[in-house]
mmCIF file of C-alpha atoms (C1' of nucleotides) and ligand atoms in Angstrom:
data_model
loop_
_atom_site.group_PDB
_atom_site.id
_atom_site.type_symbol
_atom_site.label_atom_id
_atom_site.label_comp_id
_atom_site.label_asym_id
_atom_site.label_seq_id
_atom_site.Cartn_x
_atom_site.Cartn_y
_atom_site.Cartn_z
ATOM 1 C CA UNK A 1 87.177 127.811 118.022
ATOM 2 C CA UNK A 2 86.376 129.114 121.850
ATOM 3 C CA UNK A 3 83.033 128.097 123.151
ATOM 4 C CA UNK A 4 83.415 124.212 123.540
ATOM 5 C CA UNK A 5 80.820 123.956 125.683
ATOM 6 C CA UNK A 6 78.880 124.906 123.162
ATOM 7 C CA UNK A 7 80.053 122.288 121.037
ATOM 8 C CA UNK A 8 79.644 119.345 122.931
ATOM 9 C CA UNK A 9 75.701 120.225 124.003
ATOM 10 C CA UNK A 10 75.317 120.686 120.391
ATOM 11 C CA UNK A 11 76.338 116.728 120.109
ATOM 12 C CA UNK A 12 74.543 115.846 122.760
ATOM 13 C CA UNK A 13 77.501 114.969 124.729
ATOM 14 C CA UNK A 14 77.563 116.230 128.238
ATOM 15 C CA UNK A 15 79.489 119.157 129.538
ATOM 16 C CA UNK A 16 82.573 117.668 131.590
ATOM 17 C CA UNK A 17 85.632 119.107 132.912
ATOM 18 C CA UNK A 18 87.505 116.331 131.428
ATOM 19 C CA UNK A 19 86.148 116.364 127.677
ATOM 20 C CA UNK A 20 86.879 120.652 128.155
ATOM 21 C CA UNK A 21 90.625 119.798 129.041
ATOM 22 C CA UNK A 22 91.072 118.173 125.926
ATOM 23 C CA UNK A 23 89.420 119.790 123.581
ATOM 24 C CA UNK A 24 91.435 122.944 124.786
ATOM 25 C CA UNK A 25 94.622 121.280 124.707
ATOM 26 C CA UNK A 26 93.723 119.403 120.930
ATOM 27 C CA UNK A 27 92.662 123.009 119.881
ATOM 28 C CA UNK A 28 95.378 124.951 121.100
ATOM 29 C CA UNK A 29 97.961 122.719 119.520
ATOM 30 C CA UNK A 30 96.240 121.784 115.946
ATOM 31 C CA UNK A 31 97.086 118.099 116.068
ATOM 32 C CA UNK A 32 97.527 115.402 118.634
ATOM 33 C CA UNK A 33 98.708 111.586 119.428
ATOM 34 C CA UNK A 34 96.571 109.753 122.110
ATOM 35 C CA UNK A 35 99.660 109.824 124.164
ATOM 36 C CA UNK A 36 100.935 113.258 123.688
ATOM 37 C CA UNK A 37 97.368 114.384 124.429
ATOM 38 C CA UNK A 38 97.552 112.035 127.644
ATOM 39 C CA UNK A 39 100.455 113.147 128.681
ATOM 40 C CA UNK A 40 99.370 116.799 128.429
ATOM 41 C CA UNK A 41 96.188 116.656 130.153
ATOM 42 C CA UNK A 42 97.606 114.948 132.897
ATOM 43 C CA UNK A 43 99.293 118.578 134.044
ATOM 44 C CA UNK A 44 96.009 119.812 134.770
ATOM 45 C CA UNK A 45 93.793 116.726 135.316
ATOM 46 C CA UNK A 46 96.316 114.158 137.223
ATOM 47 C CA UNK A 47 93.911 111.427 137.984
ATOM 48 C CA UNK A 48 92.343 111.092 134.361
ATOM 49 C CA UNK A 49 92.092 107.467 133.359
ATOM 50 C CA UNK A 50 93.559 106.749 129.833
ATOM 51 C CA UNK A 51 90.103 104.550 129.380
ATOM 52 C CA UNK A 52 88.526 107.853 129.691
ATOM 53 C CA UNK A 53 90.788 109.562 127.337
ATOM 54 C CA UNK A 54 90.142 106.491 124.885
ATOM 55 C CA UNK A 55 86.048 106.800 125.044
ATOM 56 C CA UNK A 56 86.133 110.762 124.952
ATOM 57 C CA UNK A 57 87.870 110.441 121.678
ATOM 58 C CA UNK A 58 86.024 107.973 120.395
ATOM 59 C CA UNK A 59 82.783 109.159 121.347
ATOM 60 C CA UNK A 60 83.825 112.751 119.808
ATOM 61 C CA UNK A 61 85.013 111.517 116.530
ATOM 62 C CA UNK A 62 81.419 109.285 116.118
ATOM 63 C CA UNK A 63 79.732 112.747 116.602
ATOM 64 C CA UNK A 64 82.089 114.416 114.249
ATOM 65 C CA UNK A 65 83.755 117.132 116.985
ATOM 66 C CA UNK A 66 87.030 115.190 115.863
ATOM 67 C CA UNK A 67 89.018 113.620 113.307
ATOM 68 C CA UNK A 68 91.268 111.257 113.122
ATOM 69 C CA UNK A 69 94.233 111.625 110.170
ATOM 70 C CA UNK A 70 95.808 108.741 109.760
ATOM 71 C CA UNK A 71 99.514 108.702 108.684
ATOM 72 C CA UNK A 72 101.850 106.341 107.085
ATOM 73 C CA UNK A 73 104.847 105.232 109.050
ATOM 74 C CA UNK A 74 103.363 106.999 112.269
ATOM 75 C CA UNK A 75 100.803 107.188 114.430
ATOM 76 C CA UNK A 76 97.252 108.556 114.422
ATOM 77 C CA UNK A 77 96.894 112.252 115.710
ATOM 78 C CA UNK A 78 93.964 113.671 116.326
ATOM 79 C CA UNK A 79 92.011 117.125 115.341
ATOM 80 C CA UNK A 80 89.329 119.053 116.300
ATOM 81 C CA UNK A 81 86.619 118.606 112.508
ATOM 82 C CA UNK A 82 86.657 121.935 110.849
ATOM 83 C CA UNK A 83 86.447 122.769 106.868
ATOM 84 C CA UNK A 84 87.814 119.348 104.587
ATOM 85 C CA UNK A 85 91.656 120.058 104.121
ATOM 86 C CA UNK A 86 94.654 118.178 103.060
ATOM 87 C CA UNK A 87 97.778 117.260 105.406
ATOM 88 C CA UNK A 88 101.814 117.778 104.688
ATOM 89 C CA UNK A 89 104.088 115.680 106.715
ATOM 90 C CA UNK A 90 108.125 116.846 107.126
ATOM 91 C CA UNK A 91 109.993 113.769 107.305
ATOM 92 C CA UNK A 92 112.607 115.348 108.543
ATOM 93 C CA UNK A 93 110.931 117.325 111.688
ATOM 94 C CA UNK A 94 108.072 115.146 111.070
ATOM 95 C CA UNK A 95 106.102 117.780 111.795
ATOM 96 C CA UNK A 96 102.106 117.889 110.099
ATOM 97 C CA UNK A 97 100.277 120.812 108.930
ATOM 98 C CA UNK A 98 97.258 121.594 107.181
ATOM 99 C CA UNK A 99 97.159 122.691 103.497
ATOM 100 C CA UNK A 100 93.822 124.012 101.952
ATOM 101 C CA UNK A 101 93.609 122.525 98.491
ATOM 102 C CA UNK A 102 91.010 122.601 95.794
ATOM 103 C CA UNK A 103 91.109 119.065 94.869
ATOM 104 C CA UNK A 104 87.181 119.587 92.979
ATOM 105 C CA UNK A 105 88.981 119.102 89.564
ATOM 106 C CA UNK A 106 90.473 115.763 90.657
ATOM 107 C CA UNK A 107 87.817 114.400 92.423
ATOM 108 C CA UNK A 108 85.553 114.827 89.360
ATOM 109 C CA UNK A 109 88.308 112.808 87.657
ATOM 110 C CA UNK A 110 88.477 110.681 89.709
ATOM 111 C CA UNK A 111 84.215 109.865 89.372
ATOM 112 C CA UNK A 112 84.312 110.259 85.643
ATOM 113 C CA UNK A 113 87.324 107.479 85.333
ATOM 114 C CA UNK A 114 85.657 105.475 88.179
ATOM 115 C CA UNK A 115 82.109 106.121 88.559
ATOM 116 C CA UNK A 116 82.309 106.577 91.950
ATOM 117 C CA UNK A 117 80.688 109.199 93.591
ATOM 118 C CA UNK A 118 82.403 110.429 96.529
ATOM 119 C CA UNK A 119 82.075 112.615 99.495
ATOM 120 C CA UNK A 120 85.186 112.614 101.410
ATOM 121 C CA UNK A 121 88.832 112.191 101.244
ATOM 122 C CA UNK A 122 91.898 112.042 102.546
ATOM 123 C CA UNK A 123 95.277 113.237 101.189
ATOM 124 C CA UNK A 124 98.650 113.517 102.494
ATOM 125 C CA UNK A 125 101.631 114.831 101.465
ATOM 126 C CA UNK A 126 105.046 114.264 101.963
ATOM 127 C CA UNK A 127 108.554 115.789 101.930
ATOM 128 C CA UNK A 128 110.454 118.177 103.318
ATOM 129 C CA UNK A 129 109.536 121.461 104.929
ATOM 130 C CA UNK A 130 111.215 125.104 104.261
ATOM 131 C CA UNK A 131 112.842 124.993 107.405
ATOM 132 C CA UNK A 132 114.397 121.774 106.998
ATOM 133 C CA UNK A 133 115.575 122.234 103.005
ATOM 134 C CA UNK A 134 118.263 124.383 104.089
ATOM 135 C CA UNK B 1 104.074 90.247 88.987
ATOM 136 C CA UNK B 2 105.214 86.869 88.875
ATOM 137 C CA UNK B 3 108.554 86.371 90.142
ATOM 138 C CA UNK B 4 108.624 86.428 93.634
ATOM 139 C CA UNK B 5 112.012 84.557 93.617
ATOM 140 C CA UNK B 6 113.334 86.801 92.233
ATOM 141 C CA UNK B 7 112.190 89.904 94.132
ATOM 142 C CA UNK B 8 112.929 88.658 97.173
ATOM 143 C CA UNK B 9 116.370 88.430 96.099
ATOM 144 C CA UNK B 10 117.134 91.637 94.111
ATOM 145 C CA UNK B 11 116.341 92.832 98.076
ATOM 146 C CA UNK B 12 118.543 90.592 99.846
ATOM 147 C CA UNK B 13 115.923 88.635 101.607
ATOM 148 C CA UNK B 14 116.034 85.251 101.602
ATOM 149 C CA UNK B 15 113.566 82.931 99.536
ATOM 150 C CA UNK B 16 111.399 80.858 102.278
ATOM 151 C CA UNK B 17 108.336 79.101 101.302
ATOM 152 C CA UNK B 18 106.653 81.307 103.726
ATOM 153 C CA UNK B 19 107.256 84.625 102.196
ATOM 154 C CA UNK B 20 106.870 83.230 98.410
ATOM 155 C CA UNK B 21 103.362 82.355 99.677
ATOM 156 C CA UNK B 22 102.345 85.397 101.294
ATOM 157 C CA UNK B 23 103.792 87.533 98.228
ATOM 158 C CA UNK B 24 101.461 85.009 95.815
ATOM 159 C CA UNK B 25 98.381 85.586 98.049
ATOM 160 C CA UNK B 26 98.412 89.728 98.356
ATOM 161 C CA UNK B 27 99.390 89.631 94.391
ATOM 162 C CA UNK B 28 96.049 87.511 93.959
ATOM 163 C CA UNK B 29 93.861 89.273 95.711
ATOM 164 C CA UNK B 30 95.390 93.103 95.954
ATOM 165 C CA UNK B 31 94.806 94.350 98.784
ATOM 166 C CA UNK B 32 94.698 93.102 102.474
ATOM 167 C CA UNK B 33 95.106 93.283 105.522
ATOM 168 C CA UNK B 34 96.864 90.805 108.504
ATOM 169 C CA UNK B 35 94.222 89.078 109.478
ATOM 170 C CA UNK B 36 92.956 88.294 106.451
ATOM 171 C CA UNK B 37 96.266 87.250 105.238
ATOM 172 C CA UNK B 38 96.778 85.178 108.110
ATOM 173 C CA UNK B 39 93.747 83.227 107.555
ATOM 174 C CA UNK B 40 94.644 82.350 103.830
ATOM 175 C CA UNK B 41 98.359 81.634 103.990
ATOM 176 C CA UNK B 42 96.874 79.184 106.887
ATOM 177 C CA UNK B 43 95.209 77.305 104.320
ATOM 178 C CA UNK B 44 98.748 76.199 102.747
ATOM 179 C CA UNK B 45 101.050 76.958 105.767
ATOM 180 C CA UNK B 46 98.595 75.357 108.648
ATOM 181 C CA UNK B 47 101.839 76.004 111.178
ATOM 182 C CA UNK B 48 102.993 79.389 110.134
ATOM 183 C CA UNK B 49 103.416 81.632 112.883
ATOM 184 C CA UNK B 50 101.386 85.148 113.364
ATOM 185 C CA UNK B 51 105.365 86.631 114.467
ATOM 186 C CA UNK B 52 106.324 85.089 111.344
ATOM 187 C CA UNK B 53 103.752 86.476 108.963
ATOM 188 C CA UNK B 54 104.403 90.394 111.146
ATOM 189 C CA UNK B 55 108.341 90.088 110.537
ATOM 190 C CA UNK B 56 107.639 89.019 107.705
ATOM 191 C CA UNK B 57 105.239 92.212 106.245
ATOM 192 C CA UNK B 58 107.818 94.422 108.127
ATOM 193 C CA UNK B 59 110.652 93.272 106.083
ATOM 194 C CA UNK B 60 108.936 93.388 103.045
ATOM 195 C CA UNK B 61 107.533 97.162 103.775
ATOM 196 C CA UNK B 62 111.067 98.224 104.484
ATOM 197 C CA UNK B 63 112.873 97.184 101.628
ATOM 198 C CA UNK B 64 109.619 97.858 99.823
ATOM 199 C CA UNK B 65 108.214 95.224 98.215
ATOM 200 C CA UNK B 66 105.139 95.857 100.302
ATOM 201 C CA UNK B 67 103.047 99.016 100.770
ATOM 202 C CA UNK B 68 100.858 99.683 103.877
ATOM 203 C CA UNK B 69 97.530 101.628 102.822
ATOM 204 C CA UNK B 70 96.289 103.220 105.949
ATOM 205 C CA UNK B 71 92.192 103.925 105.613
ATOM 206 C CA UNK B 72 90.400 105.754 107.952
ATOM 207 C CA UNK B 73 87.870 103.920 109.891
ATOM 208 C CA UNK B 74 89.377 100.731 109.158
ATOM 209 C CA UNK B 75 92.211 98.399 109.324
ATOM 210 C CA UNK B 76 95.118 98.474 107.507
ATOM 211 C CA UNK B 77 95.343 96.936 104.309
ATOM 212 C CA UNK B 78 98.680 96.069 102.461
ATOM 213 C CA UNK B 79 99.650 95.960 98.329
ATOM 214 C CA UNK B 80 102.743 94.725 96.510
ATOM 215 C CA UNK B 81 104.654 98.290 95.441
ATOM 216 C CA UNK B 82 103.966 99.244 92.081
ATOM 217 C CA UNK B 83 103.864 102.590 90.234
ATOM 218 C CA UNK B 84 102.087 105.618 92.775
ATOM 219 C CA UNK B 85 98.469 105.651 92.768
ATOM 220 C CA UNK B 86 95.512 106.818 94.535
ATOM 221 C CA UNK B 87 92.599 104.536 96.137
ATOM 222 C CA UNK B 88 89.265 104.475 96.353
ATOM 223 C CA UNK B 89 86.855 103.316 98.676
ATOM 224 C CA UNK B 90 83.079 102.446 98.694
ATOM 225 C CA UNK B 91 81.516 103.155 102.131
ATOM 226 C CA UNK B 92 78.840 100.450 101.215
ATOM 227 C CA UNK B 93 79.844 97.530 100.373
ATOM 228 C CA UNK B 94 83.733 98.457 101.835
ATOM 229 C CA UNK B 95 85.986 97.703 99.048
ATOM 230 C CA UNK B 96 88.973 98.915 98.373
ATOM 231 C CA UNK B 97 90.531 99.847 94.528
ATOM 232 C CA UNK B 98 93.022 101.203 92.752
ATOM 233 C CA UNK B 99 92.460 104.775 91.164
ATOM 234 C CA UNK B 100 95.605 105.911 88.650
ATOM 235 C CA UNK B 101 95.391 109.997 89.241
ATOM 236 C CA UNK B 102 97.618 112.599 88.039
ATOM 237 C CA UNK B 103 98.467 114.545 90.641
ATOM 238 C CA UNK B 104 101.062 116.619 89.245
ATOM 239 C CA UNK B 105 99.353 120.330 89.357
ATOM 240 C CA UNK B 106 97.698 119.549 92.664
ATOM 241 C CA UNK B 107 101.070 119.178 93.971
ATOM 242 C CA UNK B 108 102.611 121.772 92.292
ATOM 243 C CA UNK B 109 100.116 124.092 93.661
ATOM 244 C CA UNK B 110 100.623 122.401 96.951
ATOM 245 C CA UNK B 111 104.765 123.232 96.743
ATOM 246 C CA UNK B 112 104.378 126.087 95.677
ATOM 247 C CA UNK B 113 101.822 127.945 98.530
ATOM 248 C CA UNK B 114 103.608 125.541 101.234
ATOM 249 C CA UNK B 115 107.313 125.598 100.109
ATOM 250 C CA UNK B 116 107.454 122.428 100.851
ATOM 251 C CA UNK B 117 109.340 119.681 98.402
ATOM 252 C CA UNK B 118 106.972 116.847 97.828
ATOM 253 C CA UNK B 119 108.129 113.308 97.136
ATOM 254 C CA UNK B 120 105.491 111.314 98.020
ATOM 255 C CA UNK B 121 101.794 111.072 98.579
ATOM 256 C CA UNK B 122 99.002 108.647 100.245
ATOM 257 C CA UNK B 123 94.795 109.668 99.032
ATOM 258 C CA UNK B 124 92.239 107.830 99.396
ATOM 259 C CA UNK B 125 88.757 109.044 97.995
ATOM 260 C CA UNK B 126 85.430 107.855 100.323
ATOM 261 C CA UNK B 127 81.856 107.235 98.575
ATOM 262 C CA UNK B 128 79.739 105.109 96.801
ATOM 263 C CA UNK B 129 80.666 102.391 94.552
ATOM 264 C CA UNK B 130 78.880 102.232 90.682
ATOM 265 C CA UNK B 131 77.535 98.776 92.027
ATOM 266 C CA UNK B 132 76.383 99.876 95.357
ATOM 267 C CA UNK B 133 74.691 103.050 93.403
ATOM 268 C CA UNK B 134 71.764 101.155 91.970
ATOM 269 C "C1'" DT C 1 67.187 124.387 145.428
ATOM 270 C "C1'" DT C 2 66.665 119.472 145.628
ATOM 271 C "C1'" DG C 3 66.181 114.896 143.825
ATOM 272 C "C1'" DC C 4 66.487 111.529 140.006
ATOM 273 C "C1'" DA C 5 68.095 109.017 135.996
ATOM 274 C "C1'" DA C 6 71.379 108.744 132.688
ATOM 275 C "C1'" DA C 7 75.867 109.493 131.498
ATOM 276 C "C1'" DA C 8 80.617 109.880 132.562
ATOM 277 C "C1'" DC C 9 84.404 108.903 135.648
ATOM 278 C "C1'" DG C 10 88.519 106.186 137.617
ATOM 279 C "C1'" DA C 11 90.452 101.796 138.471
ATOM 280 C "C1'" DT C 12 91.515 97.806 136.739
ATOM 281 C "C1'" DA C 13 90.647 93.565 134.217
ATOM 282 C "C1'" DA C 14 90.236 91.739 129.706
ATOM 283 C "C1'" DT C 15 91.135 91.684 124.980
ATOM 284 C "C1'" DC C 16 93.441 92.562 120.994
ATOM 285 C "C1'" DT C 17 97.660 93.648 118.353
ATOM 286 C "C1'" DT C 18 102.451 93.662 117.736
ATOM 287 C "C1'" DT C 19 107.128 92.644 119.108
ATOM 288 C "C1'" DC C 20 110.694 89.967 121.506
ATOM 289 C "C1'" DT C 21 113.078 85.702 122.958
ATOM 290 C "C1'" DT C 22 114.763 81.132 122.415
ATOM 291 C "C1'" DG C 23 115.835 76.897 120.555
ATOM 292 C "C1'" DT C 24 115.445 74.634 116.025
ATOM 293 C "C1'" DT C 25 115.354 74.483 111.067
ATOM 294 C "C1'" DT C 26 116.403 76.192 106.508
ATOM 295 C "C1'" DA C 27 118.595 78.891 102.743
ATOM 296 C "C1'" DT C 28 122.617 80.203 100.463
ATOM 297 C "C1'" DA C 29 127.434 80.550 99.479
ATOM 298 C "C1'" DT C 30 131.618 78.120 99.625
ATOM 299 C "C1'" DA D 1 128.792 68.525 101.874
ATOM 300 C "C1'" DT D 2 129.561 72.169 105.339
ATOM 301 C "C1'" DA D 3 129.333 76.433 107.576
ATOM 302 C "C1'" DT D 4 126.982 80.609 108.694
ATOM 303 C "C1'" DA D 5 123.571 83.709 108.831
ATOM 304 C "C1'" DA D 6 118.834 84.238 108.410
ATOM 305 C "C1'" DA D 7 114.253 82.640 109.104
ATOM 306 C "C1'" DC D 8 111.092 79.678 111.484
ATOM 307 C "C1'" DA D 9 107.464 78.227 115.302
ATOM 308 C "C1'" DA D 10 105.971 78.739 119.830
ATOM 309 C "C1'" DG D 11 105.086 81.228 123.357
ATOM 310 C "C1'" DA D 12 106.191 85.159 126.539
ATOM 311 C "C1'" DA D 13 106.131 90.038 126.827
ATOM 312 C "C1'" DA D 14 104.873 94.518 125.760
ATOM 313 C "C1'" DG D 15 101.728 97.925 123.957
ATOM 314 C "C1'" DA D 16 97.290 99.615 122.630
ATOM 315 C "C1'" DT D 17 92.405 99.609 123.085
ATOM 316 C "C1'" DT D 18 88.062 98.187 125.048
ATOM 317 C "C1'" DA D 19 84.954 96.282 128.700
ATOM 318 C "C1'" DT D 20 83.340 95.988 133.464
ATOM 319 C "C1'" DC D 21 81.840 97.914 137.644
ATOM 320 C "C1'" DG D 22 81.138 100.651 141.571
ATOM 321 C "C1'" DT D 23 81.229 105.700 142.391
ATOM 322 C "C1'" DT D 24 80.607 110.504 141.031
ATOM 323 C "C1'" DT D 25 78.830 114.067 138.141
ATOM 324 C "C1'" DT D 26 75.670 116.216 134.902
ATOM 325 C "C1'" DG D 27 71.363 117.819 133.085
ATOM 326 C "C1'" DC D 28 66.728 118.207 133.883
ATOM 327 C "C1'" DA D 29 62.570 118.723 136.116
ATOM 328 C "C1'" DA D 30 59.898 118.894 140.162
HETATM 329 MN MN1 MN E 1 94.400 119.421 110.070
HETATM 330 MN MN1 MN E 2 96.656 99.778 95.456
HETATM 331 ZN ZN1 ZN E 3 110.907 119.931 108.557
HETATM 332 ZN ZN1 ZN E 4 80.153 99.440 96.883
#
DNA sequence: TTGCAAAACGATAATCTTTCTTGTTTATAT
DNA sequence: ATATAAACAAGAAAGATTATCGTTTTGCAA
């Protein structure tokens, strides 16, 4: 990721200092809570309103330049929309990281037992990390 | 499920009228979420408080007898704990179902390139209902 | 460049959603 | 039956998200 400029024409969403801030910041640190991400923009843009924190977001995941990865037992963080992967949580550090999976097999399961057909999904995983298991 | 009596108690939570009725209602129908649950248990318990019906759920979910399902793109929806499975949802006509996966390799692979120890999991799988195909 | 219209911004009010507080009632064990 | 702890309803409080509105900025075209 680099050119978010790019990006956001791309969406049709206009160029602003603001929406630049935060995509850097979501981008530089993988994943991101609404307040952690409001907190941390604040360094560099100290009179940001949290409304407009709210309706970048919003208005970035409903042209897919984020996602939002919802989590049990905690709250939302946020991520800039790249390639579908899965999520492990550490509930011990709680931290979250991504885990490329082939889940094809599953999913074809999955429609075959269901007749579904799908097109997305989410998965999570939890446990404990290598750090924390010793 | 049946005995909600008796659940309540092998948790240590007392029997009220109030929980036996809310246990009897997300049994029925599944899956649901607060709102909706606080409309029907309304129907029976006209004076039952919304605090009530929240301590209530967050009781229940920690000595887990409940189960919050977190969906993306929509509200929360809660299950009586059974055995682990996997949902599904139709991005049509917007419900919700149970899907009974293994997931047993996926997760093995998923140990064994993370290192992590797995010992739980949330997916949900988004698309198209058989119904909502034709 | 400069000027215009639409979009985005900050401030703050309004609207949910969830939790806390308090006085009263109820469930359970003795 | 009585005592005690837990649960209840009602409403206040806190937290999270969205809406409103006047001002500023952006993107585009003259
Ligand atoms: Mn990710
Ligand atoms: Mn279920
Ligand atoms: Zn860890
Ligand atoms: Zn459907």
């Amino acid at each position: 990721m680099k050119n978010y400029e790019l990006i956001l024409k791309e969406h049709s969403l206009k160029v602003t200092p603001q929406r630049l801030g935060m995509l850097s910041i979501i981008d530089y640190v993988g994943h991101i809570t609404i307040e952690e991400l409001f907190a941390n923009i604040r360094k560099d843009f100290c009179s940001i309103s949290i409304a407009t924190l709210y309706k970048n977001i919003n208005s970035m995941v409903e042209v897919k330049i984020l996602k939002e990865i919802k989590i049990s037992n905690s709250k939302s963080k946020y991520e800039i929309l790249k390639n579908e992967h899965s999520h492990m949580v550490c509930k011990k550090c709680e931290k979250l990281e991504d885990l490329n999976l082939c889940l094809d097999i599953t999913i074809e399961n999955a429609s075959k037992k269901s007749g579904y057909i799908f097109d997305e999904n989410a998965l999570v995983l939890f446990g404990i990390c290598p750090e924390c298991q010793r």
